[in-house]
Amino acid sequence: MYRHIQVSPCTARIGAEISGVDLTAALGPEQVEEIRRALLQFGVIFFRDQPMGHEDHMRFGRCFGELIVHPGAPGIEGFPLIVAIHGDANSTYVAGEQWHSDLSCNAEPPMGSILYLHTVPPVGGDTLWADMYSAYEALPERMKAYLDGLTAQHDANHVYHALYHDYDKAYPRNDHPVVITHPESGRKALFFNPQYVSHFNGVSDAESRMLYDFLTAHCADARFQVRFRWRPHSVAFWDNRCTHHLAIWDYYPQTRSGFRVTLKGERPTF
Ligand code: SIN
């Protein structure tokens, strides 16, 4: 099935480690096609021992689409498309400590993100991903019928206002279906984001809160998850349309550091 890369699945549902590629050099079209196929098949794919510079990181990302500027995290100096992901002894916050998919608040949420870490703590700092196809498929039929056609508001304002105290600034806020059809695989996935969803449309506040709590717990079921233990110069590439992720900050005061790029997506559809 794969002739130009090696693919080793991490769990029965989600995640695979890819080897036989050098992300510090230009990839051939066959490798790009197989990496895209592995991403679609496994939701998140991992690479080891890839000491990428910023240009390598962007070149790799651009094999899969256009890179976008993050509306809530400034790019690093000279590289507006690259955001720093960093935690150390001086940090009071690190990104991604709540289950989420990236920037579902955008009108066109990203198709994927690519995170490269050059420095990791001796232990800890793992990231978890959860498979939202499995989360959808595991729902009772009555709940699937209830969610069919429902939309939720994905609002970034509370997230970034709490972080930056810039209450006058408007961050993206958009409605999206709660169940989407993945544009490439054609499979149905839950598209719910505990970090950004402020409410479900067309239901009472009480019902919206109940649904939020139910879906938050449901999506965090360990059966849907893969947990990745980073090493220096590891790379994770995930599909934001069908996965959630969670970064664990259990390594204070150690340093964990790297960079992320984000790939343009399209408006989700039922
Ligand atoms: C994020 O993109 O949410 C950060 C993930 C991580 O630091 O592992």
mmCIF file of C-alpha atoms and ligand atoms in Angstrom:
data_model
loop_
_atom_site.group_PDB
_atom_site.id
_atom_site.type_symbol
_atom_site.label_atom_id
_atom_site.label_comp_id
_atom_site.label_asym_id
_atom_site.label_seq_id
_atom_site.Cartn_x
_atom_site.Cartn_y
_atom_site.Cartn_z
ATOM 1 C CA MET A 1 0.000 0.000 0.000
ATOM 2 C CA TYR A 2 2.916 2.374 0.763
ATOM 3 C CA ARG A 3 5.994 2.047 -1.459
ATOM 4 C CA HIS A 4 7.851 5.328 -0.833
ATOM 5 C CA ILE A 5 7.471 5.666 2.949
ATOM 6 C CA GLN A 6 7.232 3.210 5.864
ATOM 7 C CA VAL A 7 4.082 3.441 7.972
ATOM 8 C CA SER A 8 3.766 1.926 11.423
ATOM 9 C CA PRO A 9 0.322 2.333 13.079
ATOM 10 C CA CYS A 10 0.344 3.408 16.743
ATOM 11 C CA THR A 11 -3.161 2.244 17.749
ATOM 12 C CA ALA A 12 -6.108 0.441 16.154
ATOM 13 C CA ARG A 13 -7.842 3.719 15.311
ATOM 14 C CA ILE A 14 -5.523 6.716 15.126
ATOM 15 C CA GLY A 15 -1.887 7.675 14.669
ATOM 16 C CA ALA A 16 1.020 6.226 12.704
ATOM 17 C CA GLU A 17 4.755 6.738 12.719
ATOM 18 C CA ILE A 18 6.272 7.450 9.305
ATOM 19 C CA SER A 19 9.877 6.656 8.455
ATOM 20 C CA GLY A 20 11.986 6.586 5.322
ATOM 21 C CA VAL A 21 11.598 10.323 4.649
ATOM 22 C CA ASP A 22 13.876 13.323 5.132
ATOM 23 C CA LEU A 23 11.843 16.450 5.854
ATOM 24 C CA THR A 24 14.944 18.644 5.712
ATOM 25 C CA ALA A 25 15.055 18.100 1.921
ATOM 26 C CA ALA A 26 12.489 18.490 -0.849
ATOM 27 C CA LEU A 27 10.132 15.499 -1.095
ATOM 28 C CA GLY A 28 9.255 13.756 -4.339
ATOM 29 C CA PRO A 29 5.625 13.668 -5.543
ATOM 30 C CA GLU A 30 5.247 9.967 -4.656
ATOM 31 C CA GLN A 31 6.289 10.584 -1.042
ATOM 32 C CA VAL A 32 3.985 13.600 -0.786
ATOM 33 C CA GLU A 33 1.061 11.553 -2.128
ATOM 34 C CA GLU A 34 1.734 8.724 0.322
ATOM 35 C CA ILE A 35 2.149 11.081 3.291
ATOM 36 C CA ARG A 36 -1.185 12.704 2.406
ATOM 37 C CA ARG A 37 -2.765 9.255 2.164
ATOM 38 C CA ALA A 38 -1.297 8.249 5.539
ATOM 39 C CA LEU A 39 -2.622 11.477 7.096
ATOM 40 C CA LEU A 40 -6.092 10.698 5.745
ATOM 41 C CA GLN A 41 -5.911 7.117 6.949
ATOM 42 C CA PHE A 42 -4.513 7.745 10.448
ATOM 43 C CA GLY A 43 -5.598 11.320 11.347
ATOM 44 C CA VAL A 44 -2.200 12.163 12.831
ATOM 45 C CA ILE A 45 1.227 11.043 11.655
ATOM 46 C CA PHE A 46 4.587 11.300 13.406
ATOM 47 C CA PHE A 47 8.143 11.640 12.152
ATOM 48 C CA ARG A 48 11.363 11.197 14.178
ATOM 49 C CA ASP A 49 14.803 12.754 13.860
ATOM 50 C CA GLN A 50 13.916 15.621 11.523
ATOM 51 C CA PRO A 51 16.033 18.667 12.516
ATOM 52 C CA MET A 52 13.984 21.069 10.386
ATOM 53 C CA GLY A 53 14.791 24.737 9.903
ATOM 54 C CA HIS A 54 11.961 27.244 9.344
ATOM 55 C CA GLU A 55 12.299 27.006 5.552
ATOM 56 C CA ASP A 56 12.151 23.191 5.716
ATOM 57 C CA HIS A 57 9.064 23.415 7.909
ATOM 58 C CA MET A 58 7.268 25.750 5.507
ATOM 59 C CA ARG A 59 8.353 23.773 2.422
ATOM 60 C CA PHE A 60 7.020 20.558 3.976
ATOM 61 C CA GLY A 61 3.730 22.261 4.904
ATOM 62 C CA ARG A 62 3.292 23.729 1.431
ATOM 63 C CA CYS A 63 3.403 20.231 -0.083
ATOM 64 C CA PHE A 64 -0.128 19.897 1.349
ATOM 65 C CA GLY A 65 -1.627 23.344 0.765
ATOM 66 C CA GLU A 66 -1.401 27.012 1.613
ATOM 67 C CA LEU A 67 -0.092 28.105 5.024
ATOM 68 C CA ILE A 68 -2.187 30.592 7.010
ATOM 69 C CA VAL A 69 -1.487 33.235 9.637
ATOM 70 C CA HIS A 70 -2.784 32.343 13.106
ATOM 71 C CA PRO A 71 -5.298 35.039 14.168
ATOM 72 C CA GLY A 72 -4.562 34.586 17.880
ATOM 73 C CA ALA A 73 -0.830 33.867 18.035
ATOM 74 C CA PRO A 74 1.714 36.214 16.449
ATOM 75 C CA GLY A 75 4.227 34.628 14.078
ATOM 76 C CA ILE A 76 7.891 34.564 15.053
ATOM 77 C CA GLU A 77 10.157 37.359 13.854
ATOM 78 C CA GLY A 78 10.620 37.222 10.091
ATOM 79 C CA PHE A 79 8.257 34.256 9.722
ATOM 80 C CA PRO A 80 4.622 35.354 10.094
ATOM 81 C CA LEU A 81 3.373 31.868 9.149
ATOM 82 C CA ILE A 82 5.246 30.120 11.975
ATOM 83 C CA VAL A 83 4.114 30.266 15.598
ATOM 84 C CA ALA A 84 6.286 29.322 18.546
ATOM 85 C CA ILE A 85 5.082 26.597 20.893
ATOM 86 C CA HIS A 86 7.034 27.050 24.090
ATOM 87 C CA GLY A 87 6.962 26.274 27.789
ATOM 88 C CA ASP A 88 9.687 26.791 30.381
ATOM 89 C CA ALA A 89 10.315 27.840 33.991
ATOM 90 C CA ASN A 90 9.005 31.366 33.255
ATOM 91 C CA SER A 91 5.796 30.276 31.527
ATOM 92 C CA THR A 92 2.429 31.031 33.050
ATOM 93 C CA TYR A 93 0.566 29.462 30.145
ATOM 94 C CA VAL A 94 1.219 26.942 27.393
ATOM 95 C CA ALA A 95 -0.892 26.385 24.278
ATOM 96 C CA GLY A 96 -3.300 23.509 23.939
ATOM 97 C CA GLU A 97 -4.027 22.396 27.496
ATOM 98 C CA GLN A 98 -7.705 21.792 26.709
ATOM 99 C CA TRP A 99 -8.991 19.329 24.099
ATOM 100 C CA HIS A 100 -9.450 21.216 20.833
ATOM 101 C CA SER A 101 -8.972 21.314 17.098
ATOM 102 C CA ASP A 102 -7.058 24.308 15.797
ATOM 103 C CA LEU A 103 -8.941 27.462 14.872
ATOM 104 C CA SER A 104 -12.385 25.960 14.359
ATOM 105 C CA CYS A 105 -13.466 29.577 15.032
ATOM 106 C CA ASN A 106 -12.355 30.456 11.476
ATOM 107 C CA ALA A 107 -14.902 30.550 8.646
ATOM 108 C CA GLU A 108 -12.595 28.078 6.950
ATOM 109 C CA PRO A 109 -10.970 26.064 9.762
ATOM 110 C CA PRO A 110 -7.501 24.706 8.960
ATOM 111 C CA MET A 111 -7.179 21.344 7.260
ATOM 112 C CA GLY A 112 -4.110 20.526 9.312
ATOM 113 C CA SER A 113 -1.226 21.640 11.485
ATOM 114 C CA ILE A 114 2.407 20.584 11.624
ATOM 115 C CA LEU A 115 4.256 20.838 14.924
ATOM 116 C CA TYR A 116 8.018 20.424 15.194
ATOM 117 C CA LEU A 117 9.681 20.285 18.626
ATOM 118 C CA HIS A 118 13.437 20.706 18.875
ATOM 119 C CA THR A 119 13.626 20.696 22.676
ATOM 120 C CA VAL A 120 11.638 18.419 24.957
ATOM 121 C CA PRO A 121 11.778 17.599 28.655
ATOM 122 C CA PRO A 122 13.413 14.301 29.729
ATOM 123 C CA VAL A 123 9.926 13.006 30.577
ATOM 124 C CA GLY A 124 6.460 14.518 30.150
ATOM 125 C CA GLY A 125 5.102 16.999 27.639
ATOM 126 C CA ASP A 126 3.267 14.305 25.670
ATOM 127 C CA THR A 127 0.470 15.258 23.276
ATOM 128 C CA LEU A 128 -2.759 13.283 22.863
ATOM 129 C CA TRP A 129 -4.929 13.151 19.736
ATOM 130 C CA ALA A 130 -8.462 11.787 19.536
ATOM 131 C CA ASP A 131 -10.229 10.406 16.465
ATOM 132 C CA MET A 132 -13.507 12.219 15.744
ATOM 133 C CA TYR A 133 -14.648 9.616 13.176
ATOM 134 C CA SER A 134 -14.655 7.049 15.978
ATOM 135 C CA ALA A 135 -16.322 9.547 18.300
ATOM 136 C CA TYR A 136 -19.125 9.997 15.771
ATOM 137 C CA GLU A 137 -19.473 6.296 15.011
ATOM 138 C CA ALA A 138 -19.649 5.400 18.719
ATOM 139 C CA LEU A 139 -22.680 7.649 19.304
ATOM 140 C CA PRO A 140 -26.055 5.974 19.788
ATOM 141 C CA GLU A 141 -28.232 6.195 16.649
ATOM 142 C CA ARG A 142 -30.721 8.436 18.491
ATOM 143 C CA MET A 143 -27.952 10.918 19.309
ATOM 144 C CA LYS A 144 -26.703 10.858 15.700
ATOM 145 C CA ALA A 145 -30.235 11.683 14.533
ATOM 146 C CA TYR A 146 -30.472 14.516 17.094
ATOM 147 C CA LEU A 147 -27.123 16.022 16.005
ATOM 148 C CA ASP A 148 -27.924 15.746 12.303
ATOM 149 C CA GLY A 149 -28.313 19.298 10.973
ATOM 150 C CA LEU A 150 -27.394 20.979 14.295
ATOM 151 C CA THR A 151 -24.830 23.802 14.240
ATOM 152 C CA ALA A 152 -22.612 25.238 16.973
ATOM 153 C CA GLN A 153 -20.954 28.596 17.342
ATOM 154 C CA HIS A 154 -17.135 28.388 17.507
ATOM 155 C CA ASP A 155 -15.964 31.572 19.188
ATOM 156 C CA ALA A 156 -12.305 32.483 19.808
ATOM 157 C CA ASN A 157 -13.040 35.690 21.735
ATOM 158 C CA HIS A 158 -13.226 34.230 25.248
ATOM 159 C CA VAL A 159 -10.010 32.261 24.626
ATOM 160 C CA TYR A 160 -7.830 35.177 23.465
ATOM 161 C CA HIS A 161 -9.434 37.876 25.624
ATOM 162 C CA ALA A 162 -8.602 35.770 28.700
ATOM 163 C CA LEU A 163 -5.036 35.396 27.433
ATOM 164 C CA TYR A 164 -4.254 38.912 26.192
ATOM 165 C CA HIS A 165 -6.864 41.078 28.034
ATOM 166 C CA ASP A 166 -7.486 42.867 24.699
ATOM 167 C CA TYR A 167 -11.248 43.020 25.184
ATOM 168 C CA ASP A 168 -11.759 45.519 22.333
ATOM 169 C CA LYS A 169 -10.258 43.211 19.754
ATOM 170 C CA ALA A 170 -12.589 40.945 17.757
ATOM 171 C CA TYR A 171 -11.391 37.398 17.112
ATOM 172 C CA PRO A 172 -13.096 34.997 14.654
ATOM 173 C CA ARG A 173 -16.503 33.561 15.512
ATOM 174 C CA ASN A 174 -18.357 31.249 13.106
ATOM 175 C CA ASP A 175 -21.127 28.652 13.052
ATOM 176 C CA HIS A 176 -20.321 25.140 11.830
ATOM 177 C CA PRO A 177 -22.218 21.840 11.607
ATOM 178 C CA VAL A 178 -21.715 19.546 14.604
ATOM 179 C CA VAL A 179 -21.419 16.559 12.282
ATOM 180 C CA ILE A 180 -19.402 17.114 9.122
ATOM 181 C CA THR A 181 -18.562 15.114 6.054
ATOM 182 C CA HIS A 182 -14.800 15.086 5.683
ATOM 183 C CA PRO A 183 -14.089 16.691 2.280
ATOM 184 C CA GLU A 184 -11.446 14.147 1.292
ATOM 185 C CA SER A 185 -12.468 10.857 2.921
ATOM 186 C CA GLY A 186 -16.233 11.383 2.627
ATOM 187 C CA ARG A 187 -16.608 9.961 6.174
ATOM 188 C CA LYS A 188 -18.730 11.576 8.878
ATOM 189 C CA ALA A 189 -16.918 13.052 11.874
ATOM 190 C CA LEU A 190 -17.941 14.965 14.987
ATOM 191 C CA PHE A 191 -16.888 18.593 14.566
ATOM 192 C CA PHE A 192 -17.140 19.876 18.111
ATOM 193 C CA ASN A 193 -14.426 21.826 19.897
ATOM 194 C CA PRO A 194 -14.584 22.123 23.704
ATOM 195 C CA GLN A 195 -12.208 25.106 23.593
ATOM 196 C CA TYR A 196 -14.118 27.297 21.154
ATOM 197 C CA VAL A 197 -17.760 26.167 21.129
ATOM 198 C CA SER A 198 -19.792 28.765 23.041
ATOM 199 C CA HIS A 199 -23.257 27.286 22.355
ATOM 200 C CA PHE A 200 -25.350 25.154 20.035
ATOM 201 C CA ASN A 201 -27.765 27.068 17.845
ATOM 202 C CA GLY A 202 -31.541 26.736 18.068
ATOM 203 C CA VAL A 203 -31.679 25.014 21.463
ATOM 204 C CA SER A 204 -32.177 26.369 24.988
ATOM 205 C CA ASP A 205 -29.203 27.385 27.134
ATOM 206 C CA ALA A 206 -29.809 24.415 29.434
ATOM 207 C CA GLU A 207 -29.877 21.974 26.510
ATOM 208 C CA SER A 208 -26.794 23.599 25.010
ATOM 209 C CA ARG A 209 -24.870 23.218 28.286
ATOM 210 C CA MET A 210 -25.920 19.579 28.641
ATOM 211 C CA LEU A 211 -24.882 18.829 25.092
ATOM 212 C CA TYR A 212 -21.547 20.602 25.576
ATOM 213 C CA ASP A 213 -20.811 18.504 28.676
ATOM 214 C CA PHE A 214 -21.937 15.287 27.017
ATOM 215 C CA LEU A 215 -19.848 15.802 23.872
ATOM 216 C CA THR A 216 -16.797 16.979 25.837
ATOM 217 C CA ALA A 217 -16.797 13.770 27.880
ATOM 218 C CA HIS A 218 -17.676 11.584 24.889
ATOM 219 C CA CYS A 219 -14.873 12.955 22.668
ATOM 220 C CA ALA A 220 -12.326 12.384 25.456
ATOM 221 C CA ASP A 221 -12.971 8.608 25.567
ATOM 222 C CA ALA A 222 -9.555 6.883 25.799
ATOM 223 C CA ARG A 223 -10.573 4.367 23.101
ATOM 224 C CA PHE A 224 -10.375 7.126 20.481
ATOM 225 C CA GLN A 225 -6.902 8.324 21.486
ATOM 226 C CA VAL A 226 -3.219 8.073 20.696
ATOM 227 C CA ARG A 227 -0.576 9.520 23.024
ATOM 228 C CA PHE A 228 2.699 10.666 21.497
ATOM 229 C CA ARG A 229 5.941 10.797 23.440
ATOM 230 C CA TRP A 230 8.127 13.476 21.881
ATOM 231 C CA ARG A 231 11.858 13.255 21.350
ATOM 232 C CA PRO A 232 13.991 16.194 20.180
ATOM 233 C CA HIS A 233 13.328 16.863 16.469
ATOM 234 C CA SER A 234 10.062 14.931 16.283
ATOM 235 C CA VAL A 235 7.269 16.207 14.042
ATOM 236 C CA ALA A 236 3.504 15.667 14.312
ATOM 237 C CA PHE A 237 1.185 16.403 11.380
ATOM 238 C CA TRP A 238 -2.540 16.215 12.152
ATOM 239 C CA ASP A 239 -5.815 16.535 10.303
ATOM 240 C CA ASN A 240 -7.877 19.175 12.126
ATOM 241 C CA ARG A 241 -11.090 18.091 10.419
ATOM 242 C CA CYS A 242 -11.296 14.726 12.149
ATOM 243 C CA THR A 243 -9.084 14.927 15.265
ATOM 244 C CA HIS A 244 -8.828 16.761 18.577
ATOM 245 C CA HIS A 245 -5.589 17.214 20.473
ATOM 246 C CA LEU A 246 -4.423 18.052 23.977
ATOM 247 C CA ALA A 247 -0.947 19.136 25.132
ATOM 248 C CA ILE A 248 -0.021 18.018 28.646
ATOM 249 C CA TRP A 249 1.863 20.586 30.750
ATOM 250 C CA ASP A 250 3.301 18.237 33.356
ATOM 251 C CA TYR A 251 6.950 19.181 32.838
ATOM 252 C CA TYR A 252 7.251 22.542 34.633
ATOM 253 C CA PRO A 253 9.926 23.940 35.134
ATOM 254 C CA GLN A 254 11.545 22.042 32.231
ATOM 255 C CA THR A 255 11.672 23.479 28.711
ATOM 256 C CA ARG A 256 9.647 22.201 25.774
ATOM 257 C CA SER A 257 10.006 24.207 22.598
ATOM 258 C CA GLY A 258 9.342 24.256 18.878
ATOM 259 C CA PHE A 259 7.308 25.689 16.026
ATOM 260 C CA ARG A 260 3.993 25.109 14.280
ATOM 261 C CA VAL A 261 2.570 25.900 10.859
ATOM 262 C CA THR A 262 -1.131 25.782 9.993
ATOM 263 C CA LEU A 263 -2.656 24.692 6.683
ATOM 264 C CA LYS A 264 -5.637 26.411 5.061
ATOM 265 C CA GLY A 265 -8.889 24.470 5.050
ATOM 266 C CA GLU A 266 -12.386 24.936 3.713
ATOM 267 C CA ARG A 267 -15.812 25.620 5.202
ATOM 268 C CA PRO A 268 -17.111 22.418 6.834
ATOM 269 C CA THR A 269 -20.291 20.918 5.377
ATOM 270 C CA PHE A 270 -22.932 18.523 6.754
HETATM 271 C C1 SIN B 1 -1.202 22.894 19.977
HETATM 272 O O1 SIN B 1 -1.006 23.093 18.791
HETATM 273 O O2 SIN B 1 -2.305 22.910 20.478
HETATM 274 C C2 SIN B 1 0.000 22.549 20.845
HETATM 275 C C3 SIN B 1 0.245 21.087 20.831
HETATM 276 C C4 SIN B 1 1.448 20.718 21.651
HETATM 277 O O3 SIN B 1 2.144 21.596 22.180
HETATM 278 O O4 SIN B 1 1.706 19.525 21.769
#
